[in-house]
Tab-separated table of C-alpha atoms and ligand atoms in Angstrom:
chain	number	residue	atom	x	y	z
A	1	UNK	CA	-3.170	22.123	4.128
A	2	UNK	CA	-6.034	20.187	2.398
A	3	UNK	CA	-5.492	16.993	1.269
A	4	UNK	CA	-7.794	14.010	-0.795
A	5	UNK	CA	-6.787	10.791	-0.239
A	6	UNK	CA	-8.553	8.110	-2.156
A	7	UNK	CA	-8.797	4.565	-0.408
A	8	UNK	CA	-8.450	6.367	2.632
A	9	UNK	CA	-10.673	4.037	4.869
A	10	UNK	CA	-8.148	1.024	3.980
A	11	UNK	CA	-5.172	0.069	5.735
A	12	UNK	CA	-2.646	2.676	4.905
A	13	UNK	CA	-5.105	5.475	3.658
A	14	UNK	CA	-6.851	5.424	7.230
A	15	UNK	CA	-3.182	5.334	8.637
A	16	UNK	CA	-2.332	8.626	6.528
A	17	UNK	CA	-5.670	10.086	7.001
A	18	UNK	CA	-5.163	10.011	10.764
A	19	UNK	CA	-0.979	11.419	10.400
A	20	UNK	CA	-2.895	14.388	8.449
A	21	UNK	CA	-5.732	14.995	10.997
A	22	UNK	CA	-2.828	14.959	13.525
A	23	UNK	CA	-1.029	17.444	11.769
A	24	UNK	CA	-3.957	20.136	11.817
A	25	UNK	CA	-4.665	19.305	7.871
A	26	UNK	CA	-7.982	19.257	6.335
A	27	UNK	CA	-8.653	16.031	4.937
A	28	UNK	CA	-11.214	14.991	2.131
A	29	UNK	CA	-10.922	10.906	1.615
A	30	UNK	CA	-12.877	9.030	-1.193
A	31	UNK	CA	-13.626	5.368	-0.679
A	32	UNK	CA	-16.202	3.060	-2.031
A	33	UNK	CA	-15.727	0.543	1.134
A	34	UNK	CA	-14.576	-2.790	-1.580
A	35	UNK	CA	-11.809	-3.903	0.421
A	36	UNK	CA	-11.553	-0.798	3.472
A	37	UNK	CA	-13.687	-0.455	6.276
A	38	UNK	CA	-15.446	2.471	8.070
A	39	UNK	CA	-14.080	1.278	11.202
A	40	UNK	CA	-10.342	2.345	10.241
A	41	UNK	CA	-11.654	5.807	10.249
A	42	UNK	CA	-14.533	5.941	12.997
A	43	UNK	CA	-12.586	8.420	15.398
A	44	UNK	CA	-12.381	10.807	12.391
A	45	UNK	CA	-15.924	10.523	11.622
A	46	UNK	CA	-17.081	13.340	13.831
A	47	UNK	CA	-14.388	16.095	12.586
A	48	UNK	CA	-15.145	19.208	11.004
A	49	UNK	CA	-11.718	19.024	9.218
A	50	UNK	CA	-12.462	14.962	7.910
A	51	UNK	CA	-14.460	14.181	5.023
A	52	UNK	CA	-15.736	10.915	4.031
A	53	UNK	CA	-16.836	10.606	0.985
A	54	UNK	CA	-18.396	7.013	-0.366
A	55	UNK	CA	-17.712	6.865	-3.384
A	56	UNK	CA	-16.123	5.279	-6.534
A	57	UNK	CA	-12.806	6.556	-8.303
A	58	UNK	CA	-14.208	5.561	-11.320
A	59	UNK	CA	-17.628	7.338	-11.196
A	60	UNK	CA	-17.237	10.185	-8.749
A	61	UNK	CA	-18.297	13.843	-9.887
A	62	UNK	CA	-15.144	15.680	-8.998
A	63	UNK	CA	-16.522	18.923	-9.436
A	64	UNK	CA	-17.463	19.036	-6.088
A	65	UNK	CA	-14.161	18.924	-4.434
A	66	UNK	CA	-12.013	22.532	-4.160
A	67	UNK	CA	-8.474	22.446	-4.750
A	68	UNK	CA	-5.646	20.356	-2.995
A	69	UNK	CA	-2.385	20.754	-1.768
A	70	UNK	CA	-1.614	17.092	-2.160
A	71	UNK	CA	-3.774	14.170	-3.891
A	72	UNK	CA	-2.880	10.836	-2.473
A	73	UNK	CA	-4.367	8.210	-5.031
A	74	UNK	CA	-4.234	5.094	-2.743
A	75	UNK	CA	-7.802	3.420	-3.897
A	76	UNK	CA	-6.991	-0.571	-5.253
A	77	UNK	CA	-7.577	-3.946	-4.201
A	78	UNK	CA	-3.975	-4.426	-2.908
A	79	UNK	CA	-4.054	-8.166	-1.226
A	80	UNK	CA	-3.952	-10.964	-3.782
A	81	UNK	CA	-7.115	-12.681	-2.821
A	82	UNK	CA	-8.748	-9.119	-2.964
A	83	UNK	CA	-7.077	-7.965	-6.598
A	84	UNK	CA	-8.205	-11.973	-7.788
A	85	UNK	CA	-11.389	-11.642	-6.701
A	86	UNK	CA	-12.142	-7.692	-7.880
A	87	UNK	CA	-9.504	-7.985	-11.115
A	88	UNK	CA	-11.659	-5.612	-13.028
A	89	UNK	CA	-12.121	-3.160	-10.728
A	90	UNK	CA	-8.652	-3.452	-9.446
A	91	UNK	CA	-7.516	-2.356	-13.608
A	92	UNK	CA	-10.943	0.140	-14.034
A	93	UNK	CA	-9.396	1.415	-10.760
A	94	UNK	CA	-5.729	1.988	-11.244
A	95	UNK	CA	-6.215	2.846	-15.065
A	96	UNK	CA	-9.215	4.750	-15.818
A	97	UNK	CA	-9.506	5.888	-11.617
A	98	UNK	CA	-5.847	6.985	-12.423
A	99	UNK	CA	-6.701	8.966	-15.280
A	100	UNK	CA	-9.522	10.839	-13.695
A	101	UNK	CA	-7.610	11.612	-10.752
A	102	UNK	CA	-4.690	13.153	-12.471
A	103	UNK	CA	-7.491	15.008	-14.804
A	104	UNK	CA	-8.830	16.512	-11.777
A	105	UNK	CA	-5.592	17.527	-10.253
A	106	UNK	CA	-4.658	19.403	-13.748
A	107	UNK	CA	-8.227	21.118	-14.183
A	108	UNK	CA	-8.319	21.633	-10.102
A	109	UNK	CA	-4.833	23.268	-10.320
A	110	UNK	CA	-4.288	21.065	-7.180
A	111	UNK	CA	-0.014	21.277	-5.881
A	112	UNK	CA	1.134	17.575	-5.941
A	113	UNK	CA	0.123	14.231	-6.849
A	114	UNK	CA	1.427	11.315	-4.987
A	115	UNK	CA	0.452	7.547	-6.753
A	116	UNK	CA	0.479	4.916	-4.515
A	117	UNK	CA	2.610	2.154	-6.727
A	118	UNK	CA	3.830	-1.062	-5.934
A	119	UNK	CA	7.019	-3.413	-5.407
A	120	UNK	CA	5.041	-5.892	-7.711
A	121	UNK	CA	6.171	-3.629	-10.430
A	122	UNK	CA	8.999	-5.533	-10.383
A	123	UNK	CA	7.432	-9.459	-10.974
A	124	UNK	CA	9.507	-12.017	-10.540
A	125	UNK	CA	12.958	-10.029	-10.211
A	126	UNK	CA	15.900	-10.848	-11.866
A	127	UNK	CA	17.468	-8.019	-9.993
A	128	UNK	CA	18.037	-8.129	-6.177
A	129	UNK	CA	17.732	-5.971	-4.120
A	130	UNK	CA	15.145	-3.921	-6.546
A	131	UNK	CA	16.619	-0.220	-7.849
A	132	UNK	CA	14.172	2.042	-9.249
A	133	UNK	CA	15.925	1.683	-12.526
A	134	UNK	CA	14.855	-2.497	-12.754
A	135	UNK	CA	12.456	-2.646	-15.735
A	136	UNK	CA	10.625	-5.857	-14.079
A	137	UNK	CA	10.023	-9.428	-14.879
A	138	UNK	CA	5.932	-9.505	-15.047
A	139	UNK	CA	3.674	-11.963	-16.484
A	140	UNK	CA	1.557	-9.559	-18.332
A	141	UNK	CA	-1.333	-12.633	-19.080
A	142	UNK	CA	-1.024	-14.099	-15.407
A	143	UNK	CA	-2.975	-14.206	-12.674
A	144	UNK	CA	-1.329	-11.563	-10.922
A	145	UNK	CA	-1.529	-9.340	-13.708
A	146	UNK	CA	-4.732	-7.119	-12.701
A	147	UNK	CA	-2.692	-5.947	-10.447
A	148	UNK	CA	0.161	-5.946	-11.489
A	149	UNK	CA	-0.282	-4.321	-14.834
A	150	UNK	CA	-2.398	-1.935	-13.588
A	151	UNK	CA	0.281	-0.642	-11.358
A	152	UNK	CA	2.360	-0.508	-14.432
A	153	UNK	CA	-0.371	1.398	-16.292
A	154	UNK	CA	-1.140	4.011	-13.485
A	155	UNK	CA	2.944	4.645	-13.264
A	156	UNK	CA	2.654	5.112	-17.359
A	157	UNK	CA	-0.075	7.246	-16.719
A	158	UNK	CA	1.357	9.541	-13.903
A	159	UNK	CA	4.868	9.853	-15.785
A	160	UNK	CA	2.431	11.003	-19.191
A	161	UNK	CA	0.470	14.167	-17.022
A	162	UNK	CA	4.341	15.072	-15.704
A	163	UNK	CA	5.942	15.063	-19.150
A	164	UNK	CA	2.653	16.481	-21.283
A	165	UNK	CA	1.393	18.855	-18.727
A	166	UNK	CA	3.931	18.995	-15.871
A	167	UNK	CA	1.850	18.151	-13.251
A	168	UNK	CA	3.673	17.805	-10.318
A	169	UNK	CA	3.794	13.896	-10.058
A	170	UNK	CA	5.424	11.594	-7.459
A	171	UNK	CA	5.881	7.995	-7.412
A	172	UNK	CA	5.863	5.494	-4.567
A	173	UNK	CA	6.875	2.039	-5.045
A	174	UNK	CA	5.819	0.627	-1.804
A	175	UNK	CA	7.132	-2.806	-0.711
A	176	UNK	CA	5.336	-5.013	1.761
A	177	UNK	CA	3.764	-3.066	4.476
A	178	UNK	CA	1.728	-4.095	7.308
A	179	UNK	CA	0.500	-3.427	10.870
A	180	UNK	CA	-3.198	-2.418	12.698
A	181	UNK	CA	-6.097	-1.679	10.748
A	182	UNK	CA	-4.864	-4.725	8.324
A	183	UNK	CA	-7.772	-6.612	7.467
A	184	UNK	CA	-8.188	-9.986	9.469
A	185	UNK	CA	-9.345	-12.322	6.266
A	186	UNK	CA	-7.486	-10.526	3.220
A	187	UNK	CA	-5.186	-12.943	2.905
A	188	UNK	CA	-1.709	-11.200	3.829
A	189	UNK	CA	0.755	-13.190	5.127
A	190	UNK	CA	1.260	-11.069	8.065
A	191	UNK	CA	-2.330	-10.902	9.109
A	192	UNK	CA	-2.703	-14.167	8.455
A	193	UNK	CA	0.437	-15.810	10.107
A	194	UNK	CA	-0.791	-13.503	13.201
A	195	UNK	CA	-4.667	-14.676	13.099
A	196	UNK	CA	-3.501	-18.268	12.637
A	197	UNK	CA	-1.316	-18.158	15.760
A	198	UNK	CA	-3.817	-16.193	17.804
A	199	UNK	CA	-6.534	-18.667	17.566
A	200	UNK	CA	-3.954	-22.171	17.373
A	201	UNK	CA	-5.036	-22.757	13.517
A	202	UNK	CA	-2.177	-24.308	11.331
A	203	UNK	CA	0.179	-21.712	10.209
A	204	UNK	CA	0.060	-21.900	6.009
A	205	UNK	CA	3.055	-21.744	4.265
A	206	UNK	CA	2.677	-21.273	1.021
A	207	UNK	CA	5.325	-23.127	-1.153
A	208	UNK	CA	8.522	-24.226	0.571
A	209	UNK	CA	9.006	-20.982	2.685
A	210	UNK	CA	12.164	-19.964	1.191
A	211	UNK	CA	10.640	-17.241	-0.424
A	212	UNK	CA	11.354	-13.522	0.561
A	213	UNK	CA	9.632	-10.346	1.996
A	214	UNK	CA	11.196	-7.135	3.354
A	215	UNK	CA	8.416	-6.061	5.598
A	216	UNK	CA	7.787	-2.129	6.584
A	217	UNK	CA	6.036	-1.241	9.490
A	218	UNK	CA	2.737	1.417	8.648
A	219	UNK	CA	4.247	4.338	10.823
A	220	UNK	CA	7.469	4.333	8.702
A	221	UNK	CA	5.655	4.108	5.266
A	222	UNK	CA	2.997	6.640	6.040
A	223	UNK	CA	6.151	9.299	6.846
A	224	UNK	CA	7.918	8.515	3.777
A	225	UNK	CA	4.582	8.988	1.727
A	226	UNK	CA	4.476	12.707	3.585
A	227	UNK	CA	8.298	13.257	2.713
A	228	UNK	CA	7.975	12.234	-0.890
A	229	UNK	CA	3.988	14.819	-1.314
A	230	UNK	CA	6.181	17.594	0.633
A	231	UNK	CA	10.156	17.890	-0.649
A	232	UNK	CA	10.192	20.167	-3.133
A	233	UNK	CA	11.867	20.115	-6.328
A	234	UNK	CA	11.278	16.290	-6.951
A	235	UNK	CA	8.497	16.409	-9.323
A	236	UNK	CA	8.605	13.419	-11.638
A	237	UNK	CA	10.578	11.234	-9.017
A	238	UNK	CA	9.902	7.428	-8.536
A	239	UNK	CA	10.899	6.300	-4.984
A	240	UNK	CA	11.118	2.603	-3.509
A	241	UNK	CA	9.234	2.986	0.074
A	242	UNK	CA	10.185	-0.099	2.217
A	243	UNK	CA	12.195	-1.565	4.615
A	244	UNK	CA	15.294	-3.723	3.347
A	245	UNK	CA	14.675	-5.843	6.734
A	246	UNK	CA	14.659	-9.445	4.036
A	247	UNK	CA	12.986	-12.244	5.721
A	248	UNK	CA	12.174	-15.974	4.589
A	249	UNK	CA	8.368	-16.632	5.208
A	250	UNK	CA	9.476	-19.541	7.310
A	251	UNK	CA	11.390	-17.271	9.092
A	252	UNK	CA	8.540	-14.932	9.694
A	253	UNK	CA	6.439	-18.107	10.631
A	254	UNK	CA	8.663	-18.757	13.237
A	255	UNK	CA	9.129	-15.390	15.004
A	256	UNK	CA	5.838	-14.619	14.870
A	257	UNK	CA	4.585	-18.153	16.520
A	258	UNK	CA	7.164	-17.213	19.101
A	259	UNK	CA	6.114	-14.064	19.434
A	260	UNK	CA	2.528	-15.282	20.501
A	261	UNK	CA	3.678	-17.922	22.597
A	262	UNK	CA	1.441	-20.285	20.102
A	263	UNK	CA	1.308	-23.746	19.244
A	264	UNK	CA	0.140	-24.377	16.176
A	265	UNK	CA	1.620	-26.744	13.949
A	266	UNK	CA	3.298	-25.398	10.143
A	267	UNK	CA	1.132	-26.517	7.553
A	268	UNK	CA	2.748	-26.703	3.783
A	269	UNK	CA	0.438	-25.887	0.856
A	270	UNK	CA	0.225	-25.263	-2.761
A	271	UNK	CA	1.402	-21.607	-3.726
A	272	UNK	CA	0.198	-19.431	-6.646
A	273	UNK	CA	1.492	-18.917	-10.034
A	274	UNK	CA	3.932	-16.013	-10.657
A	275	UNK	CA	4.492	-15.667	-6.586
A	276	UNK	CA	7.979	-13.759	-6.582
A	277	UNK	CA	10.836	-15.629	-4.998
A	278	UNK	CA	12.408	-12.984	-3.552
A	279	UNK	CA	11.965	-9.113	-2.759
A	280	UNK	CA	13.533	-6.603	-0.783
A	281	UNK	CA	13.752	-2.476	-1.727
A	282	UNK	CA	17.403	-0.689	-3.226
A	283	UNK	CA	15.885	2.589	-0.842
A	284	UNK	CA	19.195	4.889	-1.483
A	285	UNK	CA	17.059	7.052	-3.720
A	286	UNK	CA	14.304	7.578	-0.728
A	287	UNK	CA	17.802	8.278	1.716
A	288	UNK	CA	19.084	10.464	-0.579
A	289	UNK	CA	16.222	12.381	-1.981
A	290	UNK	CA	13.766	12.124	1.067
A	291	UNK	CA	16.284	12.310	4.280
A	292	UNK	CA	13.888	8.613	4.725
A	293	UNK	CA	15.085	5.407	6.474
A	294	UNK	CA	12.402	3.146	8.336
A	295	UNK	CA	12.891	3.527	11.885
A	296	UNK	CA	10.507	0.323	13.060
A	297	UNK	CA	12.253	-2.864	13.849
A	298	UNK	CA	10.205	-6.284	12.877
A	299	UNK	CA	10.077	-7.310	16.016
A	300	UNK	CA	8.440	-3.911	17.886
A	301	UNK	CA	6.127	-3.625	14.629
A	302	UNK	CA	4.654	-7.170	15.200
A	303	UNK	CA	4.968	-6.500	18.538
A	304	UNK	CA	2.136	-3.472	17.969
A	305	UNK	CA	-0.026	-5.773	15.166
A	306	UNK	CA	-0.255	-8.556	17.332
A	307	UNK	CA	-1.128	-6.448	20.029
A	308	UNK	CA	-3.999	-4.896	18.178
A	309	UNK	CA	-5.269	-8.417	16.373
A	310	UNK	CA	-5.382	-10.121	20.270
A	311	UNK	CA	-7.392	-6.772	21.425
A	312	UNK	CA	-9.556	-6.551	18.254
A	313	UNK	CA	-10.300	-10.119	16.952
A	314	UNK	CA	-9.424	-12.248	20.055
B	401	LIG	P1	-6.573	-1.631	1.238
B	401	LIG	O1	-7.311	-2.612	0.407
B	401	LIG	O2	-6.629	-1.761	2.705
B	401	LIG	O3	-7.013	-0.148	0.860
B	401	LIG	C1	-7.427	0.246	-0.412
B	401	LIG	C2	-8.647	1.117	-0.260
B	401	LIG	O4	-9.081	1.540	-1.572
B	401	LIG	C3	-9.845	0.383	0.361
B	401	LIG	O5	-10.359	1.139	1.425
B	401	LIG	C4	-10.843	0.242	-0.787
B	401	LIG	O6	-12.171	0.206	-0.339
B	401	LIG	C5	-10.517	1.452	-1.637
B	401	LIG	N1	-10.868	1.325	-3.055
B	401	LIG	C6	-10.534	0.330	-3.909
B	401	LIG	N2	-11.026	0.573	-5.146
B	401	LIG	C7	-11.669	1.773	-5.069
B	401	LIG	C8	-12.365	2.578	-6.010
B	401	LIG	N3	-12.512	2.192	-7.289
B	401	LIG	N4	-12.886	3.753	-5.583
B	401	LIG	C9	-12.755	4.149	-4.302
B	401	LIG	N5	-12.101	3.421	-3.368
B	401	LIG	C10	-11.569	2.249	-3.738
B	401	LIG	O7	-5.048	-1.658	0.736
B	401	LIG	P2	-3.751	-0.977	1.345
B	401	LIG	O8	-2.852	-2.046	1.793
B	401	LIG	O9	-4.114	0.093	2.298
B	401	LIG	O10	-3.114	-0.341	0.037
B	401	LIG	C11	-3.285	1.027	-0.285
B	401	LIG	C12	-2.532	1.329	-1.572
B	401	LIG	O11	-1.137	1.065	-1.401
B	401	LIG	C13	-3.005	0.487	-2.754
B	401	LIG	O12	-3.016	1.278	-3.911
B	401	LIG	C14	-1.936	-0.573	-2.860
B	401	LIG	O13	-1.800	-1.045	-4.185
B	401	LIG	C15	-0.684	0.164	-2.396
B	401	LIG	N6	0.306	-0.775	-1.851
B	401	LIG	C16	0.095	-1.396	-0.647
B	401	LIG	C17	1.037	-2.287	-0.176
B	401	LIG	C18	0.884	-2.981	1.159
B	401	LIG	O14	1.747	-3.769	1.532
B	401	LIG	N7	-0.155	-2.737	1.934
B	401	LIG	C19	2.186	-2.577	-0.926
B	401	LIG	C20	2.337	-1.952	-2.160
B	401	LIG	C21	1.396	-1.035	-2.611
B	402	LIG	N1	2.050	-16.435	2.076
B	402	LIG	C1	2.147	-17.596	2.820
B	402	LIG	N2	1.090	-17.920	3.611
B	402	LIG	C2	-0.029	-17.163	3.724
B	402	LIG	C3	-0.104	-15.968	2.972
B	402	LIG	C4	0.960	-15.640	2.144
B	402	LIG	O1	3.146	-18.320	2.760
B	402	LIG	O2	-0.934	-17.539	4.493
B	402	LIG	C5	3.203	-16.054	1.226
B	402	LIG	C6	2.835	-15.715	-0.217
B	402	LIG	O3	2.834	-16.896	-1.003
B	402	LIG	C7	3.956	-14.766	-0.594
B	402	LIG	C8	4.304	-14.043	0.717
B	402	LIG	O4	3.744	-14.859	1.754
B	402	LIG	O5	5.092	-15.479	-1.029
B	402	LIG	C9	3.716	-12.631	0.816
B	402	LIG	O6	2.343	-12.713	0.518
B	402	LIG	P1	1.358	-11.469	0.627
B	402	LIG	O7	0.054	-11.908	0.053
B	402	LIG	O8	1.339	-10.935	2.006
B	402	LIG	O9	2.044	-10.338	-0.264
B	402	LIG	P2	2.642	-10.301	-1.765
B	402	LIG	O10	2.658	-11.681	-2.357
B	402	LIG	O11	1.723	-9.386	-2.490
B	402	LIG	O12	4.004	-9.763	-1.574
């Protein structure tokens, strides 16, 4: 199969770039390097069947690329210090990026479309755990809202090419993922609950702690991403992709300073505007519909992230 996955040398497209290249697929990514890194995908480098291409969603002459089996449009800031810092590009990217991607799939005549949305469609939620039916509870003038919104607008976008043009659309909502090739300084609480513990720095809470995560190890959400491109007759479907594993971050605090023996102290401090209080993914639809159900346990998927922070960064 061929397959273009854009954002492919960040933290899940380098993940799904390597599942194809595994496979025996021909894979074309397109990255412009804001937020990934060329490291993520340095054992690909040399492939005949991998192709890196640097370049911008935004700008990028698409009439170079043949025709795909699956598009995987993963390019975005995704971290909140990332989509704060880049909140222009993170909208130009999911809005207008959006738009030319599903106008090349339609002119390309390229088989499926996969959009790589977000839990944060949801805000705030007034509606725990999150169905796929939940409107949301989003500050649409907030700081969050580059993001956020631009999620929103991609999903509006997708679900427009399916209904005008019946392009063969799919939707993941993907909840809180993490594992290796996370970056060390982008500000996730994983990474930097791990980083913080490796190297005996205070552990920042953000907040009083009480607020919730369900977190999904890479392996798992990279498969479901594969099951939603490839099971046919779903065209048009929107599917929650995360584990319902709900965790307080104090609680992940705590098991993960266990977990690395550390001894750094807990250190309490402000926390954004709009931060959700809680979160945690309805995934009956991705059961149903996908035959999906994370397989990674919190504790053996920190076990592996911790594992590769100590080895890379330590
Ligand atoms: P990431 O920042 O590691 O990867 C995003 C990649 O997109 C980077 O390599 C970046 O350089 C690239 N990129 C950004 N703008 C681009 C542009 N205009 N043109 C070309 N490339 C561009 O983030 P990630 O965690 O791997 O997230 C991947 C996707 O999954 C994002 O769309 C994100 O919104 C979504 N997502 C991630 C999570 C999560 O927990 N990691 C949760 C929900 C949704
Ligand atoms: N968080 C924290 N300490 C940190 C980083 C994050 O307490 O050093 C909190 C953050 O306020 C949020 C949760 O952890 O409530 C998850 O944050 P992250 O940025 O990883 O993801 P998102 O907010 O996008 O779900």
């Amino acid at each position: 199969m061929k397959i273009l996955i854009t954002g492919g040398a960040g933290f899940i497209g380098s993940h799904l770039s390597h599942f194809h290249i595994d496979k025996g697929d021909t894979v074309y990514i397109i990255d412009n390097l804001i937020t990934g890194s060329k490291d993520n995908i340095q054992d690909l480098l040399h492939k005949s069947s991998f192709h890196f291409v640097e370049e911008d969603v935004t700008t990028i002459d698409f009439s170079v690329f043949p025709t795909f089996d699956i598009v995987y449009h993963l390019a975005s800031p995704a971290s909140p210090i990332q989509y704060k810092k880049y909140p222009i590009v993170t909208l130009m990217t999911n809005g207008y990026g959006t738009f030319r991607l599903l106008e090349f799939v339609q002119r390309s005549e390229s088989k499926a479309f996969v959009m790589a949305s977000t839990s944060e469609v949801y805000g705030d939620p007034l509606v725990h755990p999150q169905v796929e039916e939940y409107f949301g509870n989003v500050n649409s003038v907030g700081p969050r809202a580059c993001y956020d919104e631009g999620k929103r607008y991609a999903e509006a976008m997708t679900m427009t090419f399916f209904r005008s043009y019946g392009i063969n659309t799919r939707i993941a909502r993907i909840f809180n993922t993490y594992g290796p090739n996370m970056e060390k300084n982008d500000g996730r609480v994983v990474s930097n609950f791990i980083m913080q513990s490796l190297t005996g720095k205070p552990i920042t809470i953000y907040g009083d702690g009480k607020q919730t995560r369900s977190f999904c190890y890479v392996s798992d959400l990279v498969r479901g991403l594969n099951l939603l491109a490839t099971t046919p007759a779903i065209e048009g479907s929107i599917i929650n992709l995360g584990n319902p594993d709900e965790r307080s971050m104090t609680e992940l605090a705590s098991i993960i300073k266990d977990m690395t023996g550390s001894e750094s102290v807990i250190k309490y401090e402000a926390i954004d505007a709009d931060d959700p209080r809680k979160r945690k993914p309805d995934i009956t639809k991705a059961k149903k519909m996908l035959d999906w159900n994370p397989k990674i346990s919190l504790d053996l998927g920190l076990d592996q992230t911790i594992s590769y922070f100590r080895k890379k960064f330590i």
